[in-house]
Every structure is written in structure tokens, then in C-alpha cells.
Short mmCIF file of C-alpha atoms and ligand atoms in Angstrom, two decimals:
data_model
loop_
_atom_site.label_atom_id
_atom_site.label_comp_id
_atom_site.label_asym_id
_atom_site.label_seq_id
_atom_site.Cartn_x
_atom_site.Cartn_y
_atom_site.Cartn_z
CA UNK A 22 -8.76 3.78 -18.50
CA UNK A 23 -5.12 3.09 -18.07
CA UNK A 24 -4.52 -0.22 -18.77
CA UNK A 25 -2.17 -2.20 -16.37
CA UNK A 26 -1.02 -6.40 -15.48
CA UNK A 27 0.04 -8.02 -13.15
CA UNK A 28 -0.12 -11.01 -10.60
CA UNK A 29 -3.44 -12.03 -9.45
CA UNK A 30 -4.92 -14.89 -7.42
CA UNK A 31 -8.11 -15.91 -8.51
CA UNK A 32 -9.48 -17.41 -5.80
CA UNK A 33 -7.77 -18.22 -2.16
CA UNK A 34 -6.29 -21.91 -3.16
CA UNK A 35 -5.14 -20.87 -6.75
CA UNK A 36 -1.58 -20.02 -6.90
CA UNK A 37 -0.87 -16.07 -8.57
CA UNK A 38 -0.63 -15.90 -11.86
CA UNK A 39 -0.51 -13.03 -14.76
CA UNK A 40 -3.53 -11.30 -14.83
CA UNK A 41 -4.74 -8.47 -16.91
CA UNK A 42 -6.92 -5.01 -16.00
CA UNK A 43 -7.58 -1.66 -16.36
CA UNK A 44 -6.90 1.36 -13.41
CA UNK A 45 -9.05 4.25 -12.93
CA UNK A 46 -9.01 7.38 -14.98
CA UNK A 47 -6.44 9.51 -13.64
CA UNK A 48 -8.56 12.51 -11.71
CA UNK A 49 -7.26 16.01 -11.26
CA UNK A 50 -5.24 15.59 -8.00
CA UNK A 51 -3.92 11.84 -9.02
CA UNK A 52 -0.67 10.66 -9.82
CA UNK A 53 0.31 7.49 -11.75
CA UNK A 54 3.09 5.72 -11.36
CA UNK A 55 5.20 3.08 -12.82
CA UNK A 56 6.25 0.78 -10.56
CA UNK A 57 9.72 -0.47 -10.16
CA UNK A 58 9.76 -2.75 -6.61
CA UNK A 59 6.83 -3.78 -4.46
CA UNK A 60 7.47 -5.73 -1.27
CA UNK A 61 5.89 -8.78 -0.17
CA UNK A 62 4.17 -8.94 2.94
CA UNK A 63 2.89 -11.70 5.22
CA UNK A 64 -0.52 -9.83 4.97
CA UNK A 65 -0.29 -10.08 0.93
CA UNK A 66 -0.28 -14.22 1.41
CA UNK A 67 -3.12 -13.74 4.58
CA UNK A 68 -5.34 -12.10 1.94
CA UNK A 69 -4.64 -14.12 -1.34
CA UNK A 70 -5.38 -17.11 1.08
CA UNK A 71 -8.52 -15.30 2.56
CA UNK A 72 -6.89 -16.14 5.69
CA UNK A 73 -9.14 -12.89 7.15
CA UNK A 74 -12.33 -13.80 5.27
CA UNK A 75 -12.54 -10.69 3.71
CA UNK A 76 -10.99 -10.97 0.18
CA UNK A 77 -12.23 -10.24 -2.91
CA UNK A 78 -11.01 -12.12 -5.93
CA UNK A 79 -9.32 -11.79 -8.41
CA UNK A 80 -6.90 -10.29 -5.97
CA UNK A 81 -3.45 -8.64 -6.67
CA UNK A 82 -1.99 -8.19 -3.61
CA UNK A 83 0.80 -5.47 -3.39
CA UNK A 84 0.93 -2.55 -0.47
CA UNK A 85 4.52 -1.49 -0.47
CA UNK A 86 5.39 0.30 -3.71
CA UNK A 87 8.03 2.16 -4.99
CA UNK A 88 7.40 3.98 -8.63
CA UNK A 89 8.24 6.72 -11.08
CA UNK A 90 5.67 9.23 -11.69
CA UNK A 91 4.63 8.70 -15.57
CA UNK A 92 1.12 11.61 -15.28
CA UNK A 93 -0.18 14.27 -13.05
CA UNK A 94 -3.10 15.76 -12.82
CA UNK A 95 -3.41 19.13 -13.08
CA UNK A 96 -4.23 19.55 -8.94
CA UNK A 97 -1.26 18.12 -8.67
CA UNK A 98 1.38 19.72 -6.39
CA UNK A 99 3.77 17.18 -4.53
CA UNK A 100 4.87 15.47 -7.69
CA UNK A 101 6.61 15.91 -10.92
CA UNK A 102 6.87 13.30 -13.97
CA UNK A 103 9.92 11.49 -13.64
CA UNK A 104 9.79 11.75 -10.00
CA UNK A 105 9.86 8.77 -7.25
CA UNK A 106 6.93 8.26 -5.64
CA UNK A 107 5.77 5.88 -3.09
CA UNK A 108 2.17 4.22 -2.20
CA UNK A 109 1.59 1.97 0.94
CA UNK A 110 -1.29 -0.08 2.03
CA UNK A 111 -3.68 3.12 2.11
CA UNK A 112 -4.97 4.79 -1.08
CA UNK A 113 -7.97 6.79 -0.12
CA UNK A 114 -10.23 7.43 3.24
CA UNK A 115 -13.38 9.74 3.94
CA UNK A 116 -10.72 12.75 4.58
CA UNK A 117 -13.64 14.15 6.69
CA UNK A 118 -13.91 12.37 10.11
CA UNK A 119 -11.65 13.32 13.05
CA UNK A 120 -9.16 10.77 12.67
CA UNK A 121 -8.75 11.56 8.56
CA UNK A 122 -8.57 15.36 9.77
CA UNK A 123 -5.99 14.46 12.54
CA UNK A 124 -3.55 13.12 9.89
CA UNK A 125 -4.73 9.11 11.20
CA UNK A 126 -6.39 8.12 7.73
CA UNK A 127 -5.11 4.37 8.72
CA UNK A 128 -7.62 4.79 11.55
CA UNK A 129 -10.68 6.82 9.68
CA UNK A 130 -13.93 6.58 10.96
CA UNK A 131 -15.42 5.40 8.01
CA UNK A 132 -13.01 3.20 6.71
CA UNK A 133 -9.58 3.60 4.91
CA UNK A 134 -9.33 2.11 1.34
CA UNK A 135 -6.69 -0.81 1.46
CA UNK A 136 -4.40 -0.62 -1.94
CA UNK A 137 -5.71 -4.22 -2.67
CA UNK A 138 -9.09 -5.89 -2.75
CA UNK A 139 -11.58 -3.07 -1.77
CA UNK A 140 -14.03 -1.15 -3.65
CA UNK A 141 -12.35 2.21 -4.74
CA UNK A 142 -14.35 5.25 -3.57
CA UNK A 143 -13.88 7.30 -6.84
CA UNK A 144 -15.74 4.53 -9.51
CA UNK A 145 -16.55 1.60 -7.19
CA UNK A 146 -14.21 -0.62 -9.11
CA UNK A 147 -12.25 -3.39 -6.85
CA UNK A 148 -8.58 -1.65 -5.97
CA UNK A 149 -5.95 -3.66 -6.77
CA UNK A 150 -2.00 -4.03 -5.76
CA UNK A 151 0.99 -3.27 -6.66
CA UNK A 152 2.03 -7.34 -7.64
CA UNK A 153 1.30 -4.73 -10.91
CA UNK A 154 2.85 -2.60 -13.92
CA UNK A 155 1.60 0.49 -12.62
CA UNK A 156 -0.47 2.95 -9.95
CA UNK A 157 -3.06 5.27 -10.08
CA UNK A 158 -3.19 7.26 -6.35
CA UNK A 159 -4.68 10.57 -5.01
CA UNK A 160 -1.48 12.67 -3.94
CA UNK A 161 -2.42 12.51 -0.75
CA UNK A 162 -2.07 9.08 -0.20
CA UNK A 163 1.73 8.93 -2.21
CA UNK A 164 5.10 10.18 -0.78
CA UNK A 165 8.14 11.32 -1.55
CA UNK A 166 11.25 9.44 -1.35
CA UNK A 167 14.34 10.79 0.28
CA UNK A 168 17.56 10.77 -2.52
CA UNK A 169 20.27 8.40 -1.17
CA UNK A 170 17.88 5.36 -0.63
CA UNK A 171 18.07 1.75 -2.34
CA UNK A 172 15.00 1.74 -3.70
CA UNK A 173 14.58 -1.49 -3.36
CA UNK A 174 14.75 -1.32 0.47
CA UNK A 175 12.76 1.71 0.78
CA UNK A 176 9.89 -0.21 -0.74
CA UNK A 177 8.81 -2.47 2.62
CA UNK A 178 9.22 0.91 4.53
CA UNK A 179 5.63 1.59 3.45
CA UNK A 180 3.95 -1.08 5.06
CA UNK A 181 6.93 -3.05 7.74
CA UNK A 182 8.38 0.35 8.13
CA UNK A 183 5.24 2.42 9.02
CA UNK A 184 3.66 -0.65 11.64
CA UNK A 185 6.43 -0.63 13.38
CA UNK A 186 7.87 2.89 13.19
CA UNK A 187 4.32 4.00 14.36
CA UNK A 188 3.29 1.66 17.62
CA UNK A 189 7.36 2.60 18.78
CA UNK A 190 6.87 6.43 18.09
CA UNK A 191 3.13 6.08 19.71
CA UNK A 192 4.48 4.40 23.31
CA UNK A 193 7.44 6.44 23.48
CA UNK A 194 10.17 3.86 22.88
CA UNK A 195 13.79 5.84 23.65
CA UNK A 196 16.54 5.83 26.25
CA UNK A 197 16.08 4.41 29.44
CA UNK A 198 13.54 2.14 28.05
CA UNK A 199 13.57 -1.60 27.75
CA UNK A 200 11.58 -2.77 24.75
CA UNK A 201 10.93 -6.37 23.09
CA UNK A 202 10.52 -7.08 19.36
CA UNK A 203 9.01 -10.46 18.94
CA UNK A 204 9.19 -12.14 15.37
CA UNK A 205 12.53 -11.68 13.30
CA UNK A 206 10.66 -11.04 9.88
CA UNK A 207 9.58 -8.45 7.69
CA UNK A 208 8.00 -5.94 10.96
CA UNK A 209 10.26 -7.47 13.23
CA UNK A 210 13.26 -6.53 11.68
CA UNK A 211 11.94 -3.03 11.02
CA UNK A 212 10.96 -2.81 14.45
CA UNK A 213 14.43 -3.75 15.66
CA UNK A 214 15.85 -1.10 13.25
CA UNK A 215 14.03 1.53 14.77
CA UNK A 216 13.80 0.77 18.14
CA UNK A 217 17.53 0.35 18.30
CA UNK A 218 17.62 3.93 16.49
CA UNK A 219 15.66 5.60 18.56
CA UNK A 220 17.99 4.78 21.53
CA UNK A 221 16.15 2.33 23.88
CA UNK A 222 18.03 -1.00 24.75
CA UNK A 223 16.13 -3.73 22.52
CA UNK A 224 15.74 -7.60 23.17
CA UNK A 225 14.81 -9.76 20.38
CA UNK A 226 12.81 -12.58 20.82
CA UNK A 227 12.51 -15.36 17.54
CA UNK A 228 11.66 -18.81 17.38
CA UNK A 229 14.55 -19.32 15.06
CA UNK A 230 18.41 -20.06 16.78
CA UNK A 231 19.94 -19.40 13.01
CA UNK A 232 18.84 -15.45 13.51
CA UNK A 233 20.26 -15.21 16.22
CA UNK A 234 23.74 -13.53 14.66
CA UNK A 235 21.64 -11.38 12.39
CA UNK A 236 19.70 -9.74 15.36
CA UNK A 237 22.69 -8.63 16.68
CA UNK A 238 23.90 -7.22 13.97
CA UNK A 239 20.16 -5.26 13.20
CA UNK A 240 20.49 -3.73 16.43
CA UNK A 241 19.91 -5.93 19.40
CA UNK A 242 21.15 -5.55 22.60
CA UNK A 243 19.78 -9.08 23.97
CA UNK A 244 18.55 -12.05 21.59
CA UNK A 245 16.62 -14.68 23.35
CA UNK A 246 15.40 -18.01 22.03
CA UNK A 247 11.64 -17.82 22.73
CA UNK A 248 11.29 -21.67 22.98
CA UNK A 249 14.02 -21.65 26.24
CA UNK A 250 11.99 -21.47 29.26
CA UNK A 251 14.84 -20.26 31.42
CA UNK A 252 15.84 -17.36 29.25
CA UNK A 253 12.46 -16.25 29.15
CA UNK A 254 11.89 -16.43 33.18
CA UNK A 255 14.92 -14.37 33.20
CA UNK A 256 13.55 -11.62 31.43
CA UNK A 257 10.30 -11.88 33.85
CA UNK A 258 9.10 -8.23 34.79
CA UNK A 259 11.06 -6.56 33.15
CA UNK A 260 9.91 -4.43 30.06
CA UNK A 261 8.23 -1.21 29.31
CA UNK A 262 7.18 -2.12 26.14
CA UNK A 263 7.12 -5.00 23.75
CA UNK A 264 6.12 -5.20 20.10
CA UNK A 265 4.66 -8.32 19.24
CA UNK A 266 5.43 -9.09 14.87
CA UNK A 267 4.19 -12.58 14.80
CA UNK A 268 2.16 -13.80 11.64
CA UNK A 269 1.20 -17.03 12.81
CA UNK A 270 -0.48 -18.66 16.29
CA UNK A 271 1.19 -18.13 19.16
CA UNK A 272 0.93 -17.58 23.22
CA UNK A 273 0.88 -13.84 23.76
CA UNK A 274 0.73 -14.41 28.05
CA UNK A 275 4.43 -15.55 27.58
CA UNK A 276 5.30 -12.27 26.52
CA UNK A 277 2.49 -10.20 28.71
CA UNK A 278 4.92 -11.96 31.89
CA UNK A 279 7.97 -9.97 30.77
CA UNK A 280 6.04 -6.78 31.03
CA UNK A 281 7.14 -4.60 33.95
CA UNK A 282 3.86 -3.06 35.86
CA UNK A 283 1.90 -0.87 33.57
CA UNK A 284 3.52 -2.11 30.75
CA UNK A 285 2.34 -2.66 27.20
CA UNK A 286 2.40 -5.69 24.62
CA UNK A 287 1.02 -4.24 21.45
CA UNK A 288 0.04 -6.61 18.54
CA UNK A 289 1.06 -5.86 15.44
CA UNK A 290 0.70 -9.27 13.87
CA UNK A 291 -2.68 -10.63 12.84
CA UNK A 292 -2.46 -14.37 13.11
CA UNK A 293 -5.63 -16.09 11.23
CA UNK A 294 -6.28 -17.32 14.75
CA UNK A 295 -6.31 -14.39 17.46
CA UNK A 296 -4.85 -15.12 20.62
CA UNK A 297 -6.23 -15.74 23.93
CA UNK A 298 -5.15 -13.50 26.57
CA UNK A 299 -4.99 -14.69 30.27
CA UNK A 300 -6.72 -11.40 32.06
CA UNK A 301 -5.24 -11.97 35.63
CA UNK A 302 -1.61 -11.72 34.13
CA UNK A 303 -2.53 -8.42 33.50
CA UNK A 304 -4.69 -7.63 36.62
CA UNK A 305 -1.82 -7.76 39.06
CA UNK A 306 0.62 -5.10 37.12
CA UNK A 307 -2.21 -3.14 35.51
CA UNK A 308 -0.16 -4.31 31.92
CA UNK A 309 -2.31 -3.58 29.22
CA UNK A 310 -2.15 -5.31 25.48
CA UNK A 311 -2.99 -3.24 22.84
CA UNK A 312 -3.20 -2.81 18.43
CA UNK A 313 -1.95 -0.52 16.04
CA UNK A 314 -2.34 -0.75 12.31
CA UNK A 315 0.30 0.65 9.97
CA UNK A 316 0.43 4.83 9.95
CA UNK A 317 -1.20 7.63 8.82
CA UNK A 318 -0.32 10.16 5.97
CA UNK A 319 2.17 12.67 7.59
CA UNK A 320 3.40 9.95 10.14
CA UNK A 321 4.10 7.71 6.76
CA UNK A 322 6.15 10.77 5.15
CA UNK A 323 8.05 11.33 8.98
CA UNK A 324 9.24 7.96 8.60
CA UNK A 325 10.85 8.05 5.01
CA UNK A 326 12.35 11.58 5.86
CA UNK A 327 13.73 9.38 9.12
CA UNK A 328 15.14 6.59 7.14
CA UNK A 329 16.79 9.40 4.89
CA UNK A 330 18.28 11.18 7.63
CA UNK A 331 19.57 7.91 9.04
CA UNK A 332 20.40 5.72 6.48
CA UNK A 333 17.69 3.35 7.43
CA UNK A 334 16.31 0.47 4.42
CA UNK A 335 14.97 -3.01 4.60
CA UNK A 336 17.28 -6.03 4.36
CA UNK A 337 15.72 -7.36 1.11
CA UNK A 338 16.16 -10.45 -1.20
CA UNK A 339 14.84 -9.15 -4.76
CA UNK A 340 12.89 -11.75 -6.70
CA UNK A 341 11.66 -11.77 -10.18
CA UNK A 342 7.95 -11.73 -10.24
CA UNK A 343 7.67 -15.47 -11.78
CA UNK A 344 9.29 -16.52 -8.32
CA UNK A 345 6.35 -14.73 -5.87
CA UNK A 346 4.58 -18.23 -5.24
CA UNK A 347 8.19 -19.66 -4.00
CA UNK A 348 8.69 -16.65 -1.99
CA UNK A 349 4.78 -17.34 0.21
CA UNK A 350 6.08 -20.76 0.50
CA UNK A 351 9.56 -19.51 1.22
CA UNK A 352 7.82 -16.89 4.36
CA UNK A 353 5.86 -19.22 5.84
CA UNK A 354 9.11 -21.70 6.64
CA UNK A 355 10.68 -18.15 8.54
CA UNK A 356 13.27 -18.42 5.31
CA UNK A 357 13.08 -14.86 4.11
CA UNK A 358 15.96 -12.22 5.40
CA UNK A 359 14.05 -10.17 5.60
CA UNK A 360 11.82 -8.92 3.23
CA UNK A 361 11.24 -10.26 -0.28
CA UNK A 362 10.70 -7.25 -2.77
CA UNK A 363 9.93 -7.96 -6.57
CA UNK A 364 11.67 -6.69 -9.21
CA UNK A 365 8.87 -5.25 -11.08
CA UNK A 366 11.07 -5.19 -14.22
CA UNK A 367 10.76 -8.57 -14.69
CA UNK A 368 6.86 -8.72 -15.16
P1 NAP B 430 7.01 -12.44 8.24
O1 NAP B 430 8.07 -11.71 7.51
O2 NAP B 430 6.56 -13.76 7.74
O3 NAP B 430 7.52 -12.58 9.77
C1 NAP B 430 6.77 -13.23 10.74
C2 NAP B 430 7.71 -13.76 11.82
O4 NAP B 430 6.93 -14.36 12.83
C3 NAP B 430 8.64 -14.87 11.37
O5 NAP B 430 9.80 -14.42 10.75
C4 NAP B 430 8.95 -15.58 12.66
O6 NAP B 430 10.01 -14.94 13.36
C5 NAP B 430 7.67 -15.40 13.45
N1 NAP B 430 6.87 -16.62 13.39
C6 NAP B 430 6.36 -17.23 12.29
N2 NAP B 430 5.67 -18.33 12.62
C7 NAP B 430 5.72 -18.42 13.97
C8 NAP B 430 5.17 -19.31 14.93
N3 NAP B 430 4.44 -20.37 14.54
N4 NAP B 430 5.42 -19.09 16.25
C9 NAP B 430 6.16 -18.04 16.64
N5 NAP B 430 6.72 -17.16 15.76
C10 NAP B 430 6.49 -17.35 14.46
O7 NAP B 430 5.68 -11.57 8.37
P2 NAP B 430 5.51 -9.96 8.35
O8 NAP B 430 5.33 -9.51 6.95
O9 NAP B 430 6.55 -9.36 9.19
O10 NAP B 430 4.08 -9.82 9.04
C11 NAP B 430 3.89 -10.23 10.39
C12 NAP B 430 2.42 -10.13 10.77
O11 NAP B 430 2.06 -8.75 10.84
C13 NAP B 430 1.47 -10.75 9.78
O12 NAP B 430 0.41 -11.37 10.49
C14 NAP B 430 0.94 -9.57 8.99
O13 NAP B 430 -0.31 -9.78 8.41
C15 NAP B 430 0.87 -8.54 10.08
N6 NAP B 430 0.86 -7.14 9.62
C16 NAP B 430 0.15 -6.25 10.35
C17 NAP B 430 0.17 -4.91 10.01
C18 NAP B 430 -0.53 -3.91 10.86
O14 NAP B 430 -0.71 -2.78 10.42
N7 NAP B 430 -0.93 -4.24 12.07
C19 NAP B 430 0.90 -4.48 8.90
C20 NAP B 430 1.63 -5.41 8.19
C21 NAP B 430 1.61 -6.75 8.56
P3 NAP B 430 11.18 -15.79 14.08
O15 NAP B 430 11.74 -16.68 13.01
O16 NAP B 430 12.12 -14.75 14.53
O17 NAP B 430 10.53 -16.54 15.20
ZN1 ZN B 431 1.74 -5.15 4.83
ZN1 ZN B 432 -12.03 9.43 7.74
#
């Protein structure tokens, strides 16, 4: 079994440390990878805190990887050795049930496997992330990287990229349509990327006044301080759509009043705490709030051969690995612009 180390959190108050393990045996149509950056996502601190309740320690967390391929199998036919590769937070799924057939694996009847603390469906062992030295992935669940990218950016496409490229894509978000990011951070930003790209006229909503410059410069047409009350009654009414990329509590019915009628807020966040949501506010416009979590397969790939064709990467502050504990502490005081990515040279 190929033998691989990396960061770990033993249990959800211990801080991550190096940790030591073996991957799978590489089967016919797997690839393995060396990894080279991995971003850091809110969800990786939610889960090494058990914020969800549904860890499983040790836990490496680790979803958005970027890697060279160092095997293939012999099924192989996507990848060469020496080639990039990238993994996101999905590394296997039934592959039978409508949604797996339909290209949705992220939504598979039976239950995707996450790239971090859930049993693997080929030996039962606990997967674990890319916080790591190296990969070991079906081919189906890797994807090419366009040439031309920082690598180090294209990294927290896989997971900020896809949940935010996916929801826009899913409600039509284009010209003529007026469309709400909340939450500058790792999604947000993302979101605003796209959203911008794709032509509709954006408004950013954060919590934080210093952004404010930034979100102009990502791609916003409109930045408005969520904490003003009068610059949020101004916006009353108003919006087709609005992504909502918050990590922590937070009053969603705020943001369900800007909706225009039959309007949508949809969550991407996952707060420990779910919101409450006040139904008559979305009674009188039929507004609806909805979820969408990450992308599947082919919609993953779409959105890397998008980024190629416009130039599109994360804003990214690259750590050394020794410095990941800083970095949680770092994302939960909004101090990250906008995604942390670790140097996985440094492990
Ligand atoms: P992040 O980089 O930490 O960004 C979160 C942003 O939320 C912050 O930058 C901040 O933006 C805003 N925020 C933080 N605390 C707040 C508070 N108390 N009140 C209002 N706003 C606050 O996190 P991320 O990596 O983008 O992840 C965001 C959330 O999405 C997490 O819950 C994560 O688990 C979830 N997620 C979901 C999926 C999915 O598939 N659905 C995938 C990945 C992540 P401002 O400073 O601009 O206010
Ligand atoms: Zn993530
Ligand atoms: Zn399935």
C-alpha cells in the first residue's frame, strides 16, 4: 500500500499535526498523484472541529488538490505520468443511480465519498485529504488542468470554484440579471468571479468595510455593508438571485427581503447552526431558498476548461504546511484574501 503523511487532527479540539498512513492499492482505472498545493477550506476547519458531528478521527482534511500524476493503472485513459491532475471534495459514488448516471455524482443517491473522513468503497479504509504527500483516485473522479493556470490558484477551483460556479450556472445567472454574493471569502470571491464573468450585474454584500476596495476590483458592480440598515432597504425587492457564502450564523430573512418576486436565495454555506427562515417573507413573492453542494464530474471539468478559457484563478496566500493551524485561526477572524492554499513542498 502506498505509503503517504501528512496533517491530521486527532480528535476535534487537538490542533493538526504530522501524521503518518498508508493509501489504497492503486486499482486498474486509478491514478496517483503527488500533490503540490491543496487549498484550505472553511469546511476543512468545520470537520477537524466536528462542527457537523460527523467526523471521523484521525482526520486529514484536504478537498482541493492539485498534483502530478506519479502511476496509472493500466484502465487508465485520461492521464499520463508526469501529467497535472486535479481531485476535489468527491472521490468515488455508486456510479449507478440516476443522479451518478446524469453526471451529478455530488448528488448520488447512495451517497458520494467525501475525499476526507469517510469509509472508502474499494477496501473500507477511512479516506483521507489532501493536508497529504500524495493521492490515490479513480479517473473518474480527477481532472485535467488547463496549461496557462497558476497552479496554485487553480487548486480552490475544485471545491470554492465548483459551489459557486455550479448554483450560478444552475439558476441561470447572465445579463439582465441582478444577482447577490453574500460572504467575501473563499466561495464568495469565486462566486463574484464568475458571476461577474458570466455577464449579470453583481452586488456584494460582506460584513467587512476593509473589502470593500477588493470587491470592486473582483468584479462588483455594487458593494454594500451588510451591517447598514439603509443600504440594505435600498436594495429591497430587487434581485433575481442571490448566493448566500456565509460560514458562520447569520439572518438569512435579511437577504430573502432583497429578493424580487419568485426569486431565489440559495445557501451555499453550512453554518454549524442552520438558519431560521421567516416563511411569510417568502409567501407574499413566492421567493424560494434553496441548497446546492459543490458539482458533479463533467460540470467540475466545464469549470476548469472555463477558468482556462478566461483566465480565471483564486486570489491565494500560499502557506507552508507548519502554518495551517494559524491559517483556521487566521479564517475565522475574515483575515484570509482569499483563499489559503499550502505549499505541499514544505511538508
Ligand atoms: P471563508 O473563506 O471563511 O468565508 C466565509 C465568509 O463569510 C467570510 O469571509 C465573511 O465574509 C463571512 N462571514 C464570516 N463570519 C460571518 C458572520 N458571523 N456573519 C456574517 N458573515 C460572516 O469560508 P469558505 O471556505 O468560503 O466557506 C463558506 C461556507 O461554505 C462554509 O460554511 C463552508 O463549509 C461552506 N461550503 C459549502 C460547500 C457546498 O458545497 N455547499 C462547499 C464548500 C464550502 P465578509 O468578511 O465578506 O463578511
Ligand atoms: Zn470545500
Ligand atoms: Zn450514485
Amino acid at each position: 500500500m502506498p505509503a503517504s503523511h501528512g496533517y491530521a487532527a486527532q480528535n476535534n479540539t487537538s490542533p493538526l499535526a504530522p501524521f503518518a498512513f498508508s493509501r489504497r492499492e492503486p486499482l486498474p482505472s486509478d491514478i496517483a498523484v503527488d500533490i503540490l498545493y491543496c487549498g484550505v477550506c472553511h469546511s476543512d476547519l468545520h470537520m477537524a472541529r466536528n462542527e457537523w458531528g460527523i467526523s471521523m478521527f484521525p482526520l486529514v482534511p484536504g478537498h482541493e488538490i492539485v498534483g502530478r500524476v506519479t502511476h496509472v493503472g493500466s484502465d487508465v485513459k485520461k492521464f499520463k505520468v508526469g501529467q497535472i491532475a486535479a481531485i476535489g471534495v468527491i472521490v468515488d459514488s455508486c456510479r449507478a443511480c440516476p443522479s451518478c448516471e446524469a453526471g451529478e455524482e455530488n448528488y448520488c443517491d447512495n451517497g458520494m465519498t467525501p475525499t476526507y473522513a469517510a469509509p472508502d468503497r474499494v477496501d473500507g479504509s477511512i479516506t483521507m485529504g489532501g493536508y497529504s504527500s500524495n493521492y490515490v483516485v479513480d479517473e473518474r473522479f480527477a481532472h485535467t488542468v488547463p496549461e496557462g493556470l497558476d497552479l496554485a490558484g487553480v487548486a480552490p477551483l475544485l471545491c470554492a470554484g465548483i459551489t459557486t460556479y455550479s448554483p450560478l450556472r444552475h439558476w441561470k445567472v447572465g445579463p439582465g440579471k441582478k444577482v447577490g454574493i453574500v460572504g467575501l471569502g473563499g466561495l464568495g470571491h469565486m462566486a463574484l468571479k464568475f458571476a461577474h464573468s458570466f455577464g449579470a450585474r453583481v452586488v456584494q454584500f460582506t460584513t467587512s468595510e476593509s473589502k470593500r476596495g477588493d470587491a470592486l476590483k473582483l468584479g462588483a458592480d455594487e458593494v454594500v455593508l451588510s451591517k447598514d440598515a439603509d443600504a440594505m432597504a435600498a436594495q429591497a425587492n430587487s434581485f433575481d438571485f442571490i448566493l448566500d457564502c456565509v460560514s458562520a450564523q447569520h439572518d438569512i430573512n435579511a437577504y430573502i427581503s432583497l429578493l424580487k418576486r419568485d426569486g431565489t436565495l440559495a445557501l451555499v454555506g453550512l453554518p454549524e447552526v442552520p438558519p431560521t427562515v421567516q416563511t411569510m417573507n417568502l409567501a407574499f413573492r413566492r421567493r424560494a431558498v434553496a441548497g446546492s453542494i459543490i458539482g458533479g464530474m463533467p460540470e467540475t471539468q466545464e469549470m476548469l476548461d472555463y477558468c482556462g478559457k478566461h483566465n480565471i484563478t483564486a486570489d491565494v496566500e500560499v502557506i507552508p504546511i507548519a502554518q495551517i493551524n494559524e491559517a483556521f485561526e487566521r479564517m475565522l477572524k475574515q483575515d484570509v484574501k482569499y483563499r489559503f492554499v499550502i505549499d505541499m513542498a514544505t511538508l
